[in-house]
Amino acid sequence: MRAVLTRVSQASVTVDGDTVGAIECPDTGGLLALIGVSTEDLDSWHSRAEKMARKIAELRILEGERSVLEAQAPVLVVSQFTLYGRTAKGRRPSWSDAAPGHEAEPVIDAIVTHLKERGLSVETGQFGAMMRVSSVNEGPFTVLVET
Protein backbone atom coordinates (compact mmCIF):
# COMPACT_ATOMS: atom_id res chain seq x y z
CA MET A 1 0.00 0.00 0.00
CA ARG A 2 1.24 3.47 -0.85
CA ALA A 3 0.12 6.88 0.25
CA VAL A 4 1.26 10.31 -0.82
CA LEU A 5 0.62 12.60 2.15
CA THR A 6 0.60 16.33 1.54
CA ARG A 7 0.28 18.96 4.23
CA VAL A 8 -2.47 21.35 3.12
CA SER A 9 -4.39 24.36 4.34
CA GLN A 10 -7.33 23.29 2.19
CA ALA A 11 -8.20 20.54 -0.26
CA SER A 12 -11.30 19.38 -2.10
CA VAL A 13 -12.58 16.75 -4.51
CA THR A 14 -15.28 17.34 -7.09
CA VAL A 15 -17.09 14.85 -9.28
CA ASP A 16 -19.14 16.15 -12.20
CA GLY A 17 -18.92 19.66 -10.75
CA ASP A 18 -20.22 18.66 -7.30
CA THR A 19 -17.95 18.80 -4.25
CA VAL A 20 -17.92 15.34 -2.66
CA GLY A 21 -15.24 16.00 -0.04
CA ALA A 22 -13.44 19.07 1.28
CA ILE A 23 -11.28 20.16 4.20
CA GLU A 24 -10.23 23.62 5.26
CA CYS A 25 -7.67 24.03 7.99
CA PRO A 26 -5.76 27.33 7.78
CA ASP A 27 -4.74 27.27 11.46
CA THR A 28 -3.69 23.66 12.10
CA GLY A 29 -3.07 22.39 8.60
CA GLY A 30 -4.43 19.05 7.49
CA LEU A 31 -3.53 16.19 5.18
CA LEU A 32 -4.47 15.23 1.67
CA ALA A 33 -3.89 11.46 1.50
CA LEU A 34 -3.73 9.90 -1.97
CA ILE A 35 -3.81 6.14 -1.36
CA GLY A 36 -3.08 3.27 -3.72
CA VAL A 37 -3.65 -0.42 -3.05
CA SER A 38 -1.55 -3.08 -4.78
CA THR A 39 -2.38 -6.67 -5.61
CA GLU A 40 0.16 -7.72 -2.95
CA ASP A 41 -1.82 -5.87 -0.27
CA LEU A 42 -4.89 -8.05 -0.72
CA ASP A 43 -3.58 -11.02 1.30
CA SER A 44 -3.46 -9.23 4.64
CA TRP A 45 -5.36 -6.06 3.86
CA HIS A 46 -7.03 -5.73 7.29
CA SER A 47 -3.73 -5.30 9.13
CA ARG A 48 -2.23 -3.20 6.33
CA ALA A 49 -5.23 -0.84 6.35
CA GLU A 50 -4.90 -0.43 10.10
CA LYS A 51 -1.16 0.23 9.80
CA MET A 52 -1.70 2.82 7.06
CA ALA A 53 -4.36 4.59 9.13
CA ARG A 54 -1.98 4.64 12.09
CA LYS A 55 0.77 6.17 9.92
CA ILE A 56 -1.57 8.83 8.55
CA ALA A 57 -2.83 9.70 12.02
CA GLU A 58 0.47 9.64 13.89
CA LEU A 59 3.19 10.84 11.51
CA ARG A 60 4.54 14.12 12.85
CA ILE A 61 4.37 16.08 9.60
CA LEU A 62 2.23 19.07 10.47
CA GLU A 63 3.67 22.41 11.56
CA GLY A 64 5.59 22.10 14.82
CA GLU A 65 6.18 18.37 14.26
CA ARG A 66 2.64 17.50 15.28
CA SER A 67 0.53 14.69 13.93
CA VAL A 68 -3.02 15.11 12.66
CA LEU A 69 -4.13 13.19 15.74
CA GLU A 70 -2.40 15.64 18.09
CA ALA A 71 -3.68 18.67 16.18
CA GLN A 72 -7.12 17.13 15.60
CA ALA A 73 -6.58 18.19 11.99
CA PRO A 74 -8.78 16.96 9.13
CA VAL A 75 -7.79 14.43 6.48
CA LEU A 76 -9.05 14.15 2.90
CA VAL A 77 -8.61 10.56 1.63
CA VAL A 78 -8.61 9.98 -2.13
CA SER A 79 -8.11 6.57 -3.75
CA GLN A 80 -5.37 6.65 -6.38
CA PHE A 81 -4.63 3.42 -8.24
CA THR A 82 -2.12 5.28 -10.42
CA LEU A 83 0.38 5.20 -7.54
CA TYR A 84 1.07 1.67 -8.75
CA GLY A 85 1.71 2.61 -12.37
CA ARG A 86 4.85 0.96 -13.71
CA THR A 87 6.79 3.13 -16.17
CA ALA A 88 10.09 1.28 -16.61
CA LYS A 89 9.30 0.00 -20.09
CA GLY A 90 7.78 1.81 -23.02
CA ARG A 91 5.71 4.99 -22.96
CA ARG A 92 2.47 3.67 -21.49
CA PRO A 93 2.22 2.99 -17.76
CA SER A 94 1.27 -0.53 -16.73
CA TRP A 95 -1.40 -0.78 -14.03
CA SER A 96 -0.97 -4.52 -13.40
CA ASP A 97 0.36 -3.94 -9.86
CA ALA A 98 -2.74 -1.97 -8.81
CA ALA A 99 -5.50 -3.91 -7.10
CA PRO A 100 -8.76 -4.11 -9.07
CA GLY A 101 -11.33 -1.55 -7.97
CA HIS A 102 -13.79 -4.00 -6.42
CA GLU A 103 -10.97 -5.38 -4.24
CA ALA A 104 -9.29 -2.05 -3.41
CA GLU A 105 -12.45 -0.20 -2.36
CA PRO A 106 -12.97 -2.10 0.92
CA VAL A 107 -9.32 -1.44 1.81
CA ILE A 108 -9.74 2.32 1.32
CA ASP A 109 -13.01 2.19 3.28
CA ALA A 110 -11.24 0.40 6.14
CA ILE A 111 -8.53 3.08 6.28
CA VAL A 112 -11.21 5.77 6.51
CA THR A 113 -13.02 3.82 9.24
CA HIS A 114 -9.81 3.40 11.27
CA LEU A 115 -9.09 7.14 10.99
CA LYS A 116 -12.60 8.03 12.12
CA GLU A 117 -12.33 5.57 15.04
CA ARG A 118 -9.38 7.68 16.22
CA GLY A 119 -11.71 10.67 16.38
CA LEU A 120 -10.42 12.38 13.25
CA SER A 121 -12.51 14.38 10.81
CA VAL A 122 -12.21 12.54 7.49
CA GLU A 123 -13.56 13.49 4.09
CA THR A 124 -13.25 11.31 0.99
CA GLY A 125 -13.35 11.34 -2.74
CA GLN A 126 -15.69 9.05 -4.68
CA PHE A 127 -14.17 5.66 -5.38
CA GLY A 128 -13.87 4.84 -9.08
CA ALA A 129 -15.08 8.25 -10.27
CA MET A 130 -13.22 10.73 -12.43
CA MET A 131 -12.29 13.19 -9.69
CA ARG A 132 -10.91 16.70 -9.77
CA VAL A 133 -8.66 17.15 -6.75
CA SER A 134 -7.46 20.58 -5.73
CA SER A 135 -5.26 21.55 -2.82
CA VAL A 136 -3.26 24.35 -1.32
CA ASN A 137 0.00 22.75 -0.21
CA GLU A 138 1.74 24.09 2.86
CA GLY A 139 5.52 24.01 2.84
CA PRO A 140 5.30 22.38 0.37
CA PHE A 141 5.52 19.26 2.46
CA THR A 142 4.84 15.88 0.85
CA VAL A 143 5.94 12.39 1.90
CA LEU A 144 5.54 8.92 0.42
CA VAL A 145 4.42 6.25 2.89
CA GLU A 146 4.56 2.53 2.11
CA THR A 147 3.29 -0.30 4.28
PDB file of C-alpha atoms in Angstrom:
ATOM      1  CA  MET A   1       0.000   0.000   0.000  1.00  0.00           C
ATOM      2  CA  ARG A   2       1.239   3.471  -0.851  1.00  0.00           C
ATOM      3  CA  ALA A   3       0.121   6.882   0.248  1.00  0.00           C
ATOM      4  CA  VAL A   4       1.258  10.307  -0.816  1.00  0.00           C
ATOM      5  CA  LEU A   5       0.616  12.597   2.152  1.00  0.00           C
ATOM      6  CA  THR A   6       0.601  16.331   1.535  1.00  0.00           C
ATOM      7  CA  ARG A   7       0.279  18.957   4.233  1.00  0.00           C
ATOM      8  CA  VAL A   8      -2.470  21.350   3.123  1.00  0.00           C
ATOM      9  CA  SER A   9      -4.390  24.359   4.344  1.00  0.00           C
ATOM     10  CA  GLN A  10      -7.329  23.294   2.191  1.00  0.00           C
ATOM     11  CA  ALA A  11      -8.205  20.536  -0.259  1.00  0.00           C
ATOM     12  CA  SER A  12     -11.298  19.376  -2.096  1.00  0.00           C
ATOM     13  CA  VAL A  13     -12.578  16.751  -4.505  1.00  0.00           C
ATOM     14  CA  THR A  14     -15.284  17.342  -7.086  1.00  0.00           C
ATOM     15  CA  VAL A  15     -17.087  14.849  -9.281  1.00  0.00           C
ATOM     16  CA  ASP A  16     -19.141  16.146 -12.199  1.00  0.00           C
ATOM     17  CA  GLY A  17     -18.921  19.658 -10.746  1.00  0.00           C
ATOM     18  CA  ASP A  18     -20.221  18.656  -7.303  1.00  0.00           C
ATOM     19  CA  THR A  19     -17.949  18.802  -4.249  1.00  0.00           C
ATOM     20  CA  VAL A  20     -17.919  15.344  -2.656  1.00  0.00           C
ATOM     21  CA  GLY A  21     -15.243  16.004  -0.037  1.00  0.00           C
ATOM     22  CA  ALA A  22     -13.444  19.069   1.283  1.00  0.00           C
ATOM     23  CA  ILE A  23     -11.280  20.158   4.197  1.00  0.00           C
ATOM     24  CA  GLU A  24     -10.234  23.625   5.261  1.00  0.00           C
ATOM     25  CA  CYS A  25      -7.670  24.028   7.986  1.00  0.00           C
ATOM     26  CA  PRO A  26      -5.760  27.333   7.781  1.00  0.00           C
ATOM     27  CA  ASP A  27      -4.739  27.272  11.456  1.00  0.00           C
ATOM     28  CA  THR A  28      -3.691  23.657  12.103  1.00  0.00           C
ATOM     29  CA  GLY A  29      -3.067  22.389   8.597  1.00  0.00           C
ATOM     30  CA  GLY A  30      -4.427  19.053   7.494  1.00  0.00           C
ATOM     31  CA  LEU A  31      -3.535  16.193   5.177  1.00  0.00           C
ATOM     32  CA  LEU A  32      -4.470  15.231   1.669  1.00  0.00           C
ATOM     33  CA  ALA A  33      -3.888  11.461   1.500  1.00  0.00           C
ATOM     34  CA  LEU A  34      -3.726   9.896  -1.966  1.00  0.00           C
ATOM     35  CA  ILE A  35      -3.807   6.138  -1.360  1.00  0.00           C
ATOM     36  CA  GLY A  36      -3.083   3.267  -3.720  1.00  0.00           C
ATOM     37  CA  VAL A  37      -3.654  -0.425  -3.051  1.00  0.00           C
ATOM     38  CA  SER A  38      -1.552  -3.077  -4.783  1.00  0.00           C
ATOM     39  CA  THR A  39      -2.383  -6.667  -5.608  1.00  0.00           C
ATOM     40  CA  GLU A  40       0.161  -7.719  -2.946  1.00  0.00           C
ATOM     41  CA  ASP A  41      -1.825  -5.870  -0.266  1.00  0.00           C
ATOM     42  CA  LEU A  42      -4.894  -8.045  -0.718  1.00  0.00           C
ATOM     43  CA  ASP A  43      -3.579 -11.016   1.297  1.00  0.00           C
ATOM     44  CA  SER A  44      -3.463  -9.230   4.636  1.00  0.00           C
ATOM     45  CA  TRP A  45      -5.357  -6.063   3.865  1.00  0.00           C
ATOM     46  CA  HIS A  46      -7.026  -5.733   7.286  1.00  0.00           C
ATOM     47  CA  SER A  47      -3.731  -5.299   9.127  1.00  0.00           C
ATOM     48  CA  ARG A  48      -2.232  -3.203   6.325  1.00  0.00           C
ATOM     49  CA  ALA A  49      -5.225  -0.845   6.354  1.00  0.00           C
ATOM     50  CA  GLU A  50      -4.904  -0.426  10.105  1.00  0.00           C
ATOM     51  CA  LYS A  51      -1.161   0.234   9.802  1.00  0.00           C
ATOM     52  CA  MET A  52      -1.699   2.824   7.056  1.00  0.00           C
ATOM     53  CA  ALA A  53      -4.359   4.594   9.131  1.00  0.00           C
ATOM     54  CA  ARG A  54      -1.978   4.641  12.085  1.00  0.00           C
ATOM     55  CA  LYS A  55       0.771   6.167   9.921  1.00  0.00           C
ATOM     56  CA  ILE A  56      -1.568   8.832   8.549  1.00  0.00           C
ATOM     57  CA  ALA A  57      -2.832   9.699  12.019  1.00  0.00           C
ATOM     58  CA  GLU A  58       0.469   9.636  13.891  1.00  0.00           C
ATOM     59  CA  LEU A  59       3.194  10.836  11.510  1.00  0.00           C
ATOM     60  CA  ARG A  60       4.543  14.122  12.846  1.00  0.00           C
ATOM     61  CA  ILE A  61       4.371  16.078   9.604  1.00  0.00           C
ATOM     62  CA  LEU A  62       2.226  19.065  10.472  1.00  0.00           C
ATOM     63  CA  GLU A  63       3.672  22.413  11.560  1.00  0.00           C
ATOM     64  CA  GLY A  64       5.594  22.101  14.821  1.00  0.00           C
ATOM     65  CA  GLU A  65       6.181  18.369  14.264  1.00  0.00           C
ATOM     66  CA  ARG A  66       2.644  17.504  15.279  1.00  0.00           C
ATOM     67  CA  SER A  67       0.525  14.686  13.932  1.00  0.00           C
ATOM     68  CA  VAL A  68      -3.021  15.114  12.657  1.00  0.00           C
ATOM     69  CA  LEU A  69      -4.128  13.191  15.740  1.00  0.00           C
ATOM     70  CA  GLU A  70      -2.399  15.636  18.092  1.00  0.00           C
ATOM     71  CA  ALA A  71      -3.677  18.671  16.184  1.00  0.00           C
ATOM     72  CA  GLN A  72      -7.122  17.133  15.597  1.00  0.00           C
ATOM     73  CA  ALA A  73      -6.579  18.189  11.991  1.00  0.00           C
ATOM     74  CA  PRO A  74      -8.780  16.964   9.128  1.00  0.00           C
ATOM     75  CA  VAL A  75      -7.792  14.431   6.480  1.00  0.00           C
ATOM     76  CA  LEU A  76      -9.046  14.146   2.895  1.00  0.00           C
ATOM     77  CA  VAL A  77      -8.613  10.565   1.626  1.00  0.00           C
ATOM     78  CA  VAL A  78      -8.613   9.980  -2.129  1.00  0.00           C
ATOM     79  CA  SER A  79      -8.108   6.573  -3.749  1.00  0.00           C
ATOM     80  CA  GLN A  80      -5.373   6.654  -6.383  1.00  0.00           C
ATOM     81  CA  PHE A  81      -4.631   3.422  -8.240  1.00  0.00           C
ATOM     82  CA  THR A  82      -2.116   5.279 -10.425  1.00  0.00           C
ATOM     83  CA  LEU A  83       0.383   5.200  -7.543  1.00  0.00           C
ATOM     84  CA  TYR A  84       1.073   1.667  -8.748  1.00  0.00           C
ATOM     85  CA  GLY A  85       1.707   2.607 -12.366  1.00  0.00           C
ATOM     86  CA  ARG A  86       4.851   0.964 -13.707  1.00  0.00           C
ATOM     87  CA  THR A  87       6.788   3.127 -16.169  1.00  0.00           C
ATOM     88  CA  ALA A  88      10.094   1.282 -16.609  1.00  0.00           C
ATOM     89  CA  LYS A  89       9.297  -0.003 -20.093  1.00  0.00           C
ATOM     90  CA  GLY A  90       7.776   1.809 -23.022  1.00  0.00           C
ATOM     91  CA  ARG A  91       5.706   4.986 -22.962  1.00  0.00           C
ATOM     92  CA  ARG A  92       2.472   3.673 -21.488  1.00  0.00           C
ATOM     93  CA  PRO A  93       2.219   2.987 -17.762  1.00  0.00           C
ATOM     94  CA  SER A  94       1.269  -0.527 -16.729  1.00  0.00           C
ATOM     95  CA  TRP A  95      -1.398  -0.780 -14.030  1.00  0.00           C
ATOM     96  CA  SER A  96      -0.967  -4.517 -13.396  1.00  0.00           C
ATOM     97  CA  ASP A  97       0.362  -3.944  -9.863  1.00  0.00           C
ATOM     98  CA  ALA A  98      -2.736  -1.973  -8.814  1.00  0.00           C
ATOM     99  CA  ALA A  99      -5.504  -3.905  -7.095  1.00  0.00           C
ATOM    100  CA  PRO A 100      -8.762  -4.110  -9.069  1.00  0.00           C
ATOM    101  CA  GLY A 101     -11.334  -1.549  -7.967  1.00  0.00           C
ATOM    102  CA  HIS A 102     -13.789  -3.996  -6.418  1.00  0.00           C
ATOM    103  CA  GLU A 103     -10.968  -5.382  -4.245  1.00  0.00           C
ATOM    104  CA  ALA A 104      -9.294  -2.050  -3.413  1.00  0.00           C
ATOM    105  CA  GLU A 105     -12.455  -0.202  -2.360  1.00  0.00           C
ATOM    106  CA  PRO A 106     -12.966  -2.099   0.925  1.00  0.00           C
ATOM    107  CA  VAL A 107      -9.318  -1.435   1.812  1.00  0.00           C
ATOM    108  CA  ILE A 108      -9.737   2.323   1.322  1.00  0.00           C
ATOM    109  CA  ASP A 109     -13.011   2.194   3.277  1.00  0.00           C
ATOM    110  CA  ALA A 110     -11.237   0.397   6.136  1.00  0.00           C
ATOM    111  CA  ILE A 111      -8.531   3.076   6.280  1.00  0.00           C
ATOM    112  CA  VAL A 112     -11.209   5.769   6.506  1.00  0.00           C
ATOM    113  CA  THR A 113     -13.021   3.817   9.235  1.00  0.00           C
ATOM    114  CA  HIS A 114      -9.813   3.402  11.265  1.00  0.00           C
ATOM    115  CA  LEU A 115      -9.086   7.136  10.986  1.00  0.00           C
ATOM    116  CA  LYS A 116     -12.603   8.025  12.120  1.00  0.00           C
ATOM    117  CA  GLU A 117     -12.335   5.567  15.039  1.00  0.00           C
ATOM    118  CA  ARG A 118      -9.385   7.680  16.216  1.00  0.00           C
ATOM    119  CA  GLY A 119     -11.711  10.675  16.376  1.00  0.00           C
ATOM    120  CA  LEU A 120     -10.420  12.378  13.249  1.00  0.00           C
ATOM    121  CA  SER A 121     -12.512  14.375  10.807  1.00  0.00           C
ATOM    122  CA  VAL A 122     -12.207  12.544   7.495  1.00  0.00           C
ATOM    123  CA  GLU A 123     -13.562  13.489   4.086  1.00  0.00           C
ATOM    124  CA  THR A 124     -13.252  11.312   0.992  1.00  0.00           C
ATOM    125  CA  GLY A 125     -13.349  11.341  -2.741  1.00  0.00           C
ATOM    126  CA  GLN A 126     -15.690   9.055  -4.682  1.00  0.00           C
ATOM    127  CA  PHE A 127     -14.165   5.663  -5.377  1.00  0.00           C
ATOM    128  CA  GLY A 128     -13.867   4.843  -9.082  1.00  0.00           C
ATOM    129  CA  ALA A 129     -15.082   8.246 -10.267  1.00  0.00           C
ATOM    130  CA  MET A 130     -13.221  10.732 -12.433  1.00  0.00           C
ATOM    131  CA  MET A 131     -12.294  13.193  -9.695  1.00  0.00           C
ATOM    132  CA  ARG A 132     -10.907  16.701  -9.768  1.00  0.00           C
ATOM    133  CA  VAL A 133      -8.665  17.155  -6.753  1.00  0.00           C
ATOM    134  CA  SER A 134      -7.462  20.584  -5.726  1.00  0.00           C
ATOM    135  CA  SER A 135      -5.258  21.546  -2.818  1.00  0.00           C
ATOM    136  CA  VAL A 136      -3.256  24.348  -1.321  1.00  0.00           C
ATOM    137  CA  ASN A 137       0.001  22.752  -0.210  1.00  0.00           C
ATOM    138  CA  GLU A 138       1.737  24.088   2.858  1.00  0.00           C
ATOM    139  CA  GLY A 139       5.516  24.008   2.843  1.00  0.00           C
ATOM    140  CA  PRO A 140       5.296  22.382   0.372  1.00  0.00           C
ATOM    141  CA  PHE A 141       5.525  19.263   2.459  1.00  0.00           C
ATOM    142  CA  THR A 142       4.838  15.880   0.848  1.00  0.00           C
ATOM    143  CA  VAL A 143       5.940  12.392   1.897  1.00  0.00           C
ATOM    144  CA  LEU A 144       5.537   8.919   0.424  1.00  0.00           C
ATOM    145  CA  VAL A 145       4.417   6.249   2.894  1.00  0.00           C
ATOM    146  CA  GLU A 146       4.559   2.532   2.112  1.00  0.00           C
ATOM    147  CA  THR A 147       3.293  -0.297   4.278  1.00  0.00           C
TER     148      THR A 147
END
